[in-house]
Amino acid sequence: MPPPIGKATSDEHLLQAMARGQSEALGELYDRYAERLMPVAVAILRNSRDAEDLIHDVFLEAWQKAASFDAARGSVRSWLSLRVRSRAIDRLRALNMKRNHAQGLRAEAEATNSGKDDAAVETDCALAQEALGALSDAQREVIELGYFRGLSCSEIASHCGIPLGTVKSRLGAALNKLRQHLKTSEGEK
């Protein structure tokens, strides 16, 4: 029987316990390192809320990949730090791409809508909301995580705890459903 999890438990033993499914080991590891890793995430992302989300995602990933930890390659702290830094850079790139894409869309919309009145813009917004409402909860979740939070498919899979293929299938189905809904709505105008 493994020893009880506590403050005296080594980091390596915590990861071994996590690999065996002991959730209290994850809690102990989180208590030890989340606060120490937060400044790294904030320094890269420059947003404490995004940094908090990232830290949670990294610990979820640590839970899922605890068995892959190799003490010969470094300490648990460096393993977690590397994951935080890597995921923060990936997220920053995704957020920057999303921001740039949104600015381009905004400029395009302004050019397109320069002749439209506010009522037409409100109608378009209502149609978009209605289209999103037509999606299943699972489809809407992957759309929101991908398009509004800027997560990659693999990050969505990790966040939701589902296979990557399932994420891609849900995204594809959701996009097709959105297209059909908007096409139908356009035909009704």
Short mmCIF file of N, CA, C and O in Angstrom, two decimals, residues 77-123:
data_model
loop_
_atom_site.label_atom_id
_atom_site.label_comp_id
_atom_site.label_asym_id
_atom_site.label_seq_id
_atom_site.Cartn_x
_atom_site.Cartn_y
_atom_site.Cartn_z
N ARG A 77 9.80 20.28 -10.77
CA ARG A 77 9.64 21.73 -10.92
C ARG A 77 10.05 22.19 -12.31
O ARG A 77 9.34 22.97 -12.94
N SER A 78 11.18 21.70 -12.81
CA SER A 78 11.61 22.12 -14.15
C SER A 78 10.68 21.55 -15.22
O SER A 78 10.41 22.22 -16.23
N TRP A 79 10.15 20.34 -15.00
CA TRP A 79 9.20 19.73 -15.93
C TRP A 79 7.95 20.59 -16.03
O TRP A 79 7.46 20.87 -17.13
N LEU A 80 7.44 21.02 -14.88
CA LEU A 80 6.25 21.88 -14.86
C LEU A 80 6.55 23.26 -15.44
O LEU A 80 5.77 23.80 -16.21
N SER A 81 7.71 23.82 -15.09
CA SER A 81 8.10 25.15 -15.60
C SER A 81 8.20 25.15 -17.11
O SER A 81 7.75 26.08 -17.78
N LEU A 82 8.79 24.10 -17.65
CA LEU A 82 8.93 23.99 -19.10
C LEU A 82 7.55 23.92 -19.76
O LEU A 82 7.30 24.57 -20.78
N ARG A 83 6.65 23.16 -19.16
CA ARG A 83 5.29 23.05 -19.70
C ARG A 83 4.57 24.40 -19.65
O ARG A 83 3.90 24.79 -20.60
N VAL A 84 4.72 25.12 -18.53
CA VAL A 84 4.07 26.43 -18.41
C VAL A 84 4.61 27.38 -19.47
O VAL A 84 3.85 28.05 -20.17
N ARG A 85 5.93 27.44 -19.58
CA ARG A 85 6.55 28.36 -20.54
C ARG A 85 6.12 28.01 -21.97
O ARG A 85 5.71 28.87 -22.75
N SER A 86 6.20 26.74 -22.32
CA SER A 86 5.84 26.30 -23.67
C SER A 86 4.38 26.58 -23.99
O SER A 86 4.05 27.12 -25.04
N ARG A 87 3.48 26.22 -23.06
CA ARG A 87 2.05 26.44 -23.29
C ARG A 87 1.72 27.93 -23.33
O ARG A 87 0.86 28.36 -24.08
N ALA A 88 2.41 28.73 -22.51
CA ALA A 88 2.15 30.17 -22.50
C ALA A 88 2.57 30.79 -23.84
O ALA A 88 1.85 31.63 -24.38
N ILE A 89 3.70 30.38 -24.35
CA ILE A 89 4.15 30.90 -25.66
C ILE A 89 3.18 30.48 -26.75
O ILE A 89 2.79 31.29 -27.60
N ASP A 90 2.75 29.21 -26.72
CA ASP A 90 1.77 28.74 -27.71
C ASP A 90 0.48 29.54 -27.61
O ASP A 90 -0.09 29.97 -28.62
N ARG A 91 0.01 29.77 -26.39
CA ARG A 91 -1.23 30.50 -26.20
C ARG A 91 -1.08 31.95 -26.63
O ARG A 91 -1.98 32.53 -27.23
N LEU A 92 0.07 32.56 -26.34
CA LEU A 92 0.31 33.94 -26.75
C LEU A 92 0.28 34.06 -28.26
O LEU A 92 -0.32 34.98 -28.81
N ARG A 93 0.92 33.12 -28.94
CA ARG A 93 0.89 33.12 -30.40
C ARG A 93 -0.55 32.99 -30.91
O ARG A 93 -0.96 33.69 -31.83
N ALA A 94 -1.30 32.07 -30.31
CA ALA A 94 -2.69 31.88 -30.73
C ALA A 94 -3.52 33.13 -30.48
O ALA A 94 -4.32 33.53 -31.32
N LEU A 95 -3.31 33.74 -29.32
CA LEU A 95 -4.05 34.97 -29.01
C LEU A 95 -3.69 36.09 -29.96
O LEU A 95 -4.56 36.85 -30.40
N ASN A 96 -2.40 36.21 -30.29
CA ASN A 96 -1.97 37.24 -31.24
C ASN A 96 -2.56 36.99 -32.62
O ASN A 96 -3.01 37.93 -33.29
N MET A 97 -2.56 35.73 -33.04
CA MET A 97 -3.15 35.40 -34.35
C MET A 97 -4.63 35.72 -34.34
O MET A 97 -5.17 36.29 -35.28
N LYS A 98 -5.31 35.36 -33.25
CA LYS A 98 -6.74 35.63 -33.14
C LYS A 98 -7.01 37.13 -33.15
O LYS A 98 -7.93 37.60 -33.81
N ARG A 99 -6.18 37.87 -32.40
CA ARG A 99 -6.35 39.33 -32.33
C ARG A 99 -6.14 39.95 -33.72
O ARG A 99 -6.92 40.79 -34.16
N ASN A 100 -5.09 39.52 -34.41
CA ASN A 100 -4.82 40.05 -35.75
C ASN A 100 -5.95 39.69 -36.72
O ASN A 100 -6.36 40.51 -37.54
N HIS A 101 -6.43 38.46 -36.60
CA HIS A 101 -7.53 38.02 -37.46
C HIS A 101 -8.79 38.84 -37.16
O HIS A 101 -9.49 39.27 -38.07
N ALA A 102 -9.05 39.06 -35.89
CA ALA A 102 -10.23 39.83 -35.49
C ALA A 102 -10.14 41.27 -36.00
O ALA A 102 -11.13 41.84 -36.44
N GLN A 103 -8.94 41.85 -35.92
CA GLN A 103 -8.76 43.22 -36.42
C GLN A 103 -9.01 43.28 -37.93
O GLN A 103 -9.66 44.20 -38.41
N GLY A 104 -8.53 42.26 -38.64
CA GLY A 104 -8.78 42.20 -40.08
C GLY A 104 -10.25 42.05 -40.38
O GLY A 104 -10.79 42.71 -41.27
N LEU A 105 -10.93 41.18 -39.63
CA LEU A 105 -12.37 41.00 -39.82
C LEU A 105 -13.14 42.27 -39.48
O LEU A 105 -14.09 42.63 -40.17
N ARG A 106 -12.69 42.96 -38.41
CA ARG A 106 -13.36 44.19 -38.01
C ARG A 106 -13.22 45.24 -39.12
O ARG A 106 -14.20 45.91 -39.47
N ALA A 107 -12.01 45.36 -39.66
CA ALA A 107 -11.79 46.34 -40.73
C ALA A 107 -12.62 45.98 -41.96
O ALA A 107 -13.23 46.85 -42.59
N GLU A 108 -12.67 44.70 -42.27
CA GLU A 108 -13.47 44.23 -43.41
C GLU A 108 -14.95 44.49 -43.17
O GLU A 108 -15.67 44.95 -44.06
N ALA A 109 -15.41 44.22 -41.94
CA ALA A 109 -16.82 44.44 -41.60
C ALA A 109 -17.16 45.92 -41.67
O ALA A 109 -18.23 46.29 -42.14
N GLU A 110 -16.23 46.76 -41.18
CA GLU A 110 -16.48 48.20 -41.24
C GLU A 110 -16.60 48.67 -42.68
O GLU A 110 -17.46 49.48 -43.00
N ALA A 111 -15.73 48.14 -43.53
CA ALA A 111 -15.79 48.52 -44.95
C ALA A 111 -17.09 48.03 -45.57
O ALA A 111 -17.74 48.74 -46.33
N THR A 112 -17.49 46.81 -45.23
CA THR A 112 -18.71 46.23 -45.77
C THR A 112 -19.95 46.91 -45.20
O THR A 112 -20.92 47.16 -45.90
N ASN A 113 -19.88 47.22 -43.91
CA ASN A 113 -21.05 47.77 -43.23
C ASN A 113 -21.13 49.28 -43.27
O ASN A 113 -22.02 49.86 -42.68
N SER A 114 -20.21 49.92 -43.97
CA SER A 114 -20.22 51.38 -43.97
C SER A 114 -21.55 51.92 -44.50
O SER A 114 -21.99 52.98 -44.08
N GLY A 115 -22.21 51.15 -45.35
CA GLY A 115 -23.50 51.59 -45.87
C GLY A 115 -24.68 51.04 -45.08
O GLY A 115 -25.81 51.43 -45.29
N LYS A 116 -24.41 50.10 -44.15
CA LYS A 116 -25.49 49.49 -43.37
C LYS A 116 -25.83 50.36 -42.18
O LYS A 116 -24.99 51.01 -41.61
N ASP A 117 -27.06 50.31 -41.79
CA ASP A 117 -27.45 51.03 -40.57
C ASP A 117 -27.31 50.11 -39.36
O ASP A 117 -27.06 48.92 -39.49
N ASP A 118 -27.46 50.66 -38.19
CA ASP A 118 -27.30 49.90 -36.94
C ASP A 118 -28.28 48.74 -36.85
O ASP A 118 -27.96 47.69 -36.29
N ALA A 119 -29.47 48.91 -37.38
CA ALA A 119 -30.48 47.85 -37.31
C ALA A 119 -30.01 46.61 -38.08
O ALA A 119 -30.21 45.48 -37.63
N ALA A 120 -29.37 46.81 -39.23
CA ALA A 120 -28.87 45.69 -40.02
C ALA A 120 -27.75 44.96 -39.28
O ALA A 120 -27.67 43.73 -39.29
N VAL A 121 -26.87 45.72 -38.62
CA VAL A 121 -25.78 45.11 -37.85
C VAL A 121 -26.37 44.31 -36.69
O VAL A 121 -25.93 43.19 -36.41
N GLU A 122 -27.37 44.86 -36.01
CA GLU A 122 -28.01 44.14 -34.91
C GLU A 122 -28.67 42.86 -35.42
O GLU A 122 -28.62 41.83 -34.75
N THR A 123 -29.25 42.90 -36.60
CA THR A 123 -29.87 41.71 -37.18
C THR A 123 -28.81 40.65 -37.45
O THR A 123 -29.02 39.47 -37.16
#
